[in-house]
Amino acid sequence: MDQANDAIEQMGKIVTTNTKTVSLLGAQSMVLGKFFDAVLPQLTTKQRAETAETFRQGIKEARSLMDDLKLPVEYHTAMLDLTNAILATLD
């Protein structure tokens, strides 16, 4: 019975840790989204083009760093969808 309780306690700790991680990512996403919404209207056409080019380069560099990592297709899909949405908005 102690082993079952220990296993349940360990699973509870894992769930708590994962919930905190997801909450942190959600908070960061919300803040960055609001920052993007606030800054974008302030940019000139030239600044948007320059930002898009710098952003493309940054995404390219980030992807190259992850070449050796096996990540789920959902990760790649989400990253590409968000990248394309940002670039479309900058255009």
Short mmCIF file of N, CA and C in Angstrom, two decimals:
data_model
loop_
_atom_site.label_atom_id
_atom_site.label_comp_id
_atom_site.label_asym_id
_atom_site.label_seq_id
_atom_site.Cartn_x
_atom_site.Cartn_y
_atom_site.Cartn_z
N MET A 1 0.82 -1.19 0.00
CA MET A 1 0.00 0.00 0.00
C MET A 1 0.87 1.26 0.00
N ASP A 2 2.00 1.19 0.71
CA ASP A 2 2.90 2.34 0.74
C ASP A 2 3.45 2.65 -0.65
N GLN A 3 3.70 1.59 -1.43
CA GLN A 3 4.21 1.81 -2.78
C GLN A 3 3.16 2.51 -3.65
N ALA A 4 1.92 2.13 -3.48
CA ALA A 4 0.85 2.77 -4.24
C ALA A 4 0.72 4.24 -3.85
N ASN A 5 0.79 4.51 -2.56
CA ASN A 5 0.71 5.91 -2.10
C ASN A 5 1.90 6.72 -2.59
N ASP A 6 3.09 6.10 -2.58
CA ASP A 6 4.28 6.79 -3.08
C ASP A 6 4.15 7.10 -4.57
N ALA A 7 3.62 6.13 -5.32
CA ALA A 7 3.45 6.34 -6.76
C ALA A 7 2.45 7.45 -7.03
N ILE A 8 1.36 7.46 -6.28
CA ILE A 8 0.35 8.51 -6.45
C ILE A 8 0.93 9.87 -6.07
N GLU A 9 1.72 9.90 -5.01
CA GLU A 9 2.36 11.16 -4.60
C GLU A 9 3.33 11.66 -5.68
N GLN A 10 4.09 10.76 -6.26
CA GLN A 10 5.02 11.14 -7.33
C GLN A 10 4.28 11.65 -8.56
N MET A 11 3.19 10.98 -8.91
CA MET A 11 2.38 11.44 -10.05
C MET A 11 1.79 12.82 -9.77
N GLY A 12 1.37 13.04 -8.54
CA GLY A 12 0.85 14.36 -8.16
C GLY A 12 1.91 15.44 -8.31
N LYS A 13 3.13 15.12 -7.94
CA LYS A 13 4.23 16.09 -8.08
C LYS A 13 4.50 16.39 -9.55
N ILE A 14 4.45 15.36 -10.37
CA ILE A 14 4.68 15.56 -11.81
C ILE A 14 3.58 16.43 -12.40
N VAL A 15 2.34 16.15 -12.04
CA VAL A 15 1.22 16.95 -12.55
C VAL A 15 1.36 18.40 -12.11
N THR A 16 1.72 18.62 -10.85
CA THR A 16 1.90 19.98 -10.34
C THR A 16 3.01 20.71 -11.09
N THR A 17 4.13 20.04 -11.30
CA THR A 17 5.25 20.64 -12.02
C THR A 17 4.85 20.98 -13.45
N ASN A 18 4.18 20.05 -14.13
CA ASN A 18 3.75 20.30 -15.52
C ASN A 18 2.72 21.42 -15.59
N THR A 19 1.82 21.48 -14.63
CA THR A 19 0.82 22.55 -14.61
C THR A 19 1.50 23.91 -14.44
N LYS A 20 2.49 23.98 -13.58
CA LYS A 20 3.23 25.23 -13.39
C LYS A 20 3.97 25.62 -14.67
N THR A 21 4.55 24.64 -15.35
CA THR A 21 5.28 24.92 -16.59
C THR A 21 4.32 25.44 -17.66
N VAL A 22 3.18 24.80 -17.81
CA VAL A 22 2.20 25.23 -18.80
C VAL A 22 1.68 26.63 -18.46
N SER A 23 1.47 26.89 -17.18
CA SER A 23 1.00 28.22 -16.75
C SER A 23 2.04 29.29 -17.08
N LEU A 24 3.31 28.98 -16.84
CA LEU A 24 4.39 29.91 -17.15
C LEU A 24 4.43 30.21 -18.65
N LEU A 25 4.34 29.17 -19.47
CA LEU A 25 4.34 29.37 -20.92
C LEU A 25 3.13 30.17 -21.37
N GLY A 26 1.98 29.91 -20.77
CA GLY A 26 0.77 30.67 -21.10
C GLY A 26 0.92 32.14 -20.74
N ALA A 27 1.50 32.43 -19.58
CA ALA A 27 1.70 33.81 -19.16
C ALA A 27 2.67 34.52 -20.10
N GLN A 28 3.76 33.84 -20.45
CA GLN A 28 4.73 34.43 -21.37
C GLN A 28 4.11 34.71 -22.73
N SER A 29 3.31 33.78 -23.22
CA SER A 29 2.65 33.96 -24.51
C SER A 29 1.69 35.14 -24.49
N MET A 30 0.94 35.26 -23.41
CA MET A 30 -0.01 36.36 -23.29
C MET A 30 0.72 37.71 -23.28
N VAL A 31 1.79 37.81 -22.49
CA VAL A 31 2.53 39.07 -22.41
C VAL A 31 3.16 39.41 -23.75
N LEU A 32 3.79 38.43 -24.39
CA LEU A 32 4.41 38.69 -25.69
C LEU A 32 3.38 39.06 -26.75
N GLY A 33 2.21 38.44 -26.70
CA GLY A 33 1.14 38.78 -27.63
C GLY A 33 0.67 40.21 -27.44
N LYS A 34 0.50 40.62 -26.20
CA LYS A 34 0.07 41.99 -25.92
C LYS A 34 1.15 42.99 -26.33
N PHE A 35 2.43 42.63 -26.12
CA PHE A 35 3.53 43.49 -26.54
C PHE A 35 3.51 43.65 -28.06
N PHE A 36 3.35 42.55 -28.77
CA PHE A 36 3.27 42.56 -30.23
C PHE A 36 2.13 43.45 -30.70
N ASP A 37 0.97 43.31 -30.07
CA ASP A 37 -0.20 44.12 -30.44
C ASP A 37 0.03 45.60 -30.19
N ALA A 38 0.80 45.92 -29.14
CA ALA A 38 1.07 47.33 -28.81
C ALA A 38 2.12 47.94 -29.73
N VAL A 39 3.12 47.16 -30.09
CA VAL A 39 4.25 47.69 -30.87
C VAL A 39 3.94 47.77 -32.37
N LEU A 40 3.29 46.76 -32.89
CA LEU A 40 3.09 46.67 -34.33
C LEU A 40 2.48 47.93 -34.95
N PRO A 41 1.44 48.51 -34.38
CA PRO A 41 0.86 49.71 -35.00
C PRO A 41 1.81 50.92 -35.01
N GLN A 42 2.83 50.88 -34.17
CA GLN A 42 3.77 52.00 -34.09
C GLN A 42 4.86 51.94 -35.15
N LEU A 43 4.98 50.80 -35.84
CA LEU A 43 6.07 50.63 -36.80
C LEU A 43 5.70 51.19 -38.17
N THR A 44 6.69 51.80 -38.80
CA THR A 44 6.52 52.26 -40.18
C THR A 44 6.63 51.05 -41.11
N THR A 45 6.31 51.25 -42.37
CA THR A 45 6.41 50.17 -43.35
C THR A 45 7.84 49.65 -43.43
N LYS A 46 8.79 50.56 -43.44
CA LYS A 46 10.20 50.15 -43.50
C LYS A 46 10.59 49.38 -42.24
N GLN A 47 10.15 49.83 -41.08
CA GLN A 47 10.46 49.13 -39.84
C GLN A 47 9.84 47.73 -39.81
N ARG A 48 8.65 47.61 -40.36
CA ARG A 48 8.00 46.29 -40.42
C ARG A 48 8.81 45.35 -41.30
N ALA A 49 9.27 45.83 -42.44
CA ALA A 49 10.07 45.01 -43.34
C ALA A 49 11.39 44.59 -42.68
N GLU A 50 12.03 45.52 -42.01
CA GLU A 50 13.29 45.21 -41.32
C GLU A 50 13.05 44.22 -40.18
N THR A 51 11.96 44.42 -39.46
CA THR A 51 11.61 43.52 -38.37
C THR A 51 11.33 42.12 -38.90
N ALA A 52 10.60 42.03 -40.01
CA ALA A 52 10.29 40.73 -40.60
C ALA A 52 11.57 40.00 -41.00
N GLU A 53 12.51 40.71 -41.59
CA GLU A 53 13.76 40.08 -42.01
C GLU A 53 14.57 39.60 -40.79
N THR A 54 14.66 40.42 -39.77
CA THR A 54 15.37 40.03 -38.55
C THR A 54 14.68 38.84 -37.88
N PHE A 55 13.35 38.87 -37.87
CA PHE A 55 12.58 37.78 -37.29
C PHE A 55 12.80 36.49 -38.06
N ARG A 56 12.76 36.56 -39.39
CA ARG A 56 13.02 35.37 -40.21
C ARG A 56 14.39 34.77 -39.89
N GLN A 57 15.39 35.63 -39.79
CA GLN A 57 16.75 35.18 -39.49
C GLN A 57 16.80 34.53 -38.10
N GLY A 58 16.14 35.12 -37.13
CA GLY A 58 16.11 34.56 -35.78
C GLY A 58 15.44 33.20 -35.74
N ILE A 59 14.34 33.05 -36.47
CA ILE A 59 13.65 31.75 -36.53
C ILE A 59 14.55 30.72 -37.21
N LYS A 60 15.22 31.13 -38.27
CA LYS A 60 16.13 30.23 -38.97
C LYS A 60 17.24 29.74 -38.04
N GLU A 61 17.81 30.65 -37.27
CA GLU A 61 18.86 30.28 -36.31
C GLU A 61 18.33 29.36 -35.22
N ALA A 62 17.15 29.67 -34.71
CA ALA A 62 16.55 28.84 -33.66
C ALA A 62 16.27 27.43 -34.18
N ARG A 63 15.77 27.33 -35.40
CA ARG A 63 15.49 26.02 -35.98
C ARG A 63 16.77 25.22 -36.18
N SER A 64 17.85 25.89 -36.56
CA SER A 64 19.10 25.18 -36.77
C SER A 64 19.65 24.64 -35.45
N LEU A 65 19.39 25.32 -34.36
CA LEU A 65 19.84 24.84 -33.05
C LEU A 65 19.07 23.60 -32.62
N MET A 66 17.89 23.42 -33.16
CA MET A 66 17.03 22.31 -32.76
C MET A 66 17.09 21.14 -33.73
N ASP A 67 17.97 21.21 -34.71
CA ASP A 67 18.08 20.14 -35.70
C ASP A 67 18.35 18.78 -35.06
N ASP A 68 19.10 18.76 -33.99
CA ASP A 68 19.48 17.50 -33.35
C ASP A 68 18.43 16.98 -32.36
N LEU A 69 17.41 17.78 -32.09
CA LEU A 69 16.38 17.37 -31.13
C LEU A 69 15.19 16.74 -31.85
N LYS A 70 14.71 15.67 -31.30
CA LYS A 70 13.51 15.04 -31.86
C LYS A 70 12.31 15.66 -31.15
N LEU A 71 11.60 16.50 -31.87
CA LEU A 71 10.43 17.18 -31.31
C LEU A 71 9.18 16.71 -32.04
N PRO A 72 8.05 16.71 -31.34
CA PRO A 72 6.82 16.22 -31.97
C PRO A 72 6.37 17.13 -33.11
N VAL A 73 5.62 16.55 -34.03
CA VAL A 73 5.12 17.30 -35.17
C VAL A 73 4.28 18.50 -34.71
N GLU A 74 3.58 18.36 -33.59
CA GLU A 74 2.77 19.46 -33.07
C GLU A 74 3.63 20.69 -32.74
N TYR A 75 4.84 20.46 -32.26
CA TYR A 75 5.75 21.57 -31.98
C TYR A 75 6.06 22.32 -33.26
N HIS A 76 6.47 21.58 -34.28
CA HIS A 76 6.84 22.20 -35.54
C HIS A 76 5.65 22.91 -36.19
N THR A 77 4.49 22.29 -36.11
CA THR A 77 3.28 22.90 -36.67
C THR A 77 2.95 24.20 -35.97
N ALA A 78 2.97 24.18 -34.65
CA ALA A 78 2.67 25.39 -33.87
C ALA A 78 3.68 26.50 -34.15
N MET A 79 4.96 26.14 -34.22
CA MET A 79 5.99 27.13 -34.48
C MET A 79 5.82 27.75 -35.87
N LEU A 80 5.59 26.91 -36.87
CA LEU A 80 5.43 27.44 -38.23
C LEU A 80 4.15 28.25 -38.37
N ASP A 81 3.07 27.80 -37.74
CA ASP A 81 1.81 28.56 -37.81
C ASP A 81 1.98 29.94 -37.19
N LEU A 82 2.60 30.00 -36.02
CA LEU A 82 2.78 31.29 -35.35
C LEU A 82 3.76 32.17 -36.12
N THR A 83 4.83 31.58 -36.61
CA THR A 83 5.81 32.34 -37.41
C THR A 83 5.14 32.94 -38.63
N ASN A 84 4.37 32.13 -39.35
CA ASN A 84 3.69 32.62 -40.55
C ASN A 84 2.66 33.68 -40.22
N ALA A 85 1.96 33.54 -39.11
CA ALA A 85 0.96 34.54 -38.70
C ALA A 85 1.65 35.88 -38.39
N ILE A 86 2.77 35.82 -37.70
CA ILE A 86 3.51 37.05 -37.38
C ILE A 86 4.02 37.71 -38.65
N LEU A 87 4.60 36.92 -39.54
CA LEU A 87 5.12 37.48 -40.80
C LEU A 87 3.99 38.07 -41.64
N ALA A 88 2.85 37.42 -41.68
CA ALA A 88 1.71 37.95 -42.43
C ALA A 88 1.25 39.28 -41.83
N THR A 89 1.25 39.37 -40.52
CA THR A 89 0.84 40.60 -39.87
C THR A 89 1.85 41.72 -40.13
N LEU A 90 3.12 41.38 -40.15
CA LEU A 90 4.16 42.39 -40.44
C LEU A 90 4.05 42.88 -41.89
N ASP A 91 3.61 42.01 -42.79
CA ASP A 91 3.46 42.41 -44.20
C ASP A 91 2.28 43.35 -44.32
#
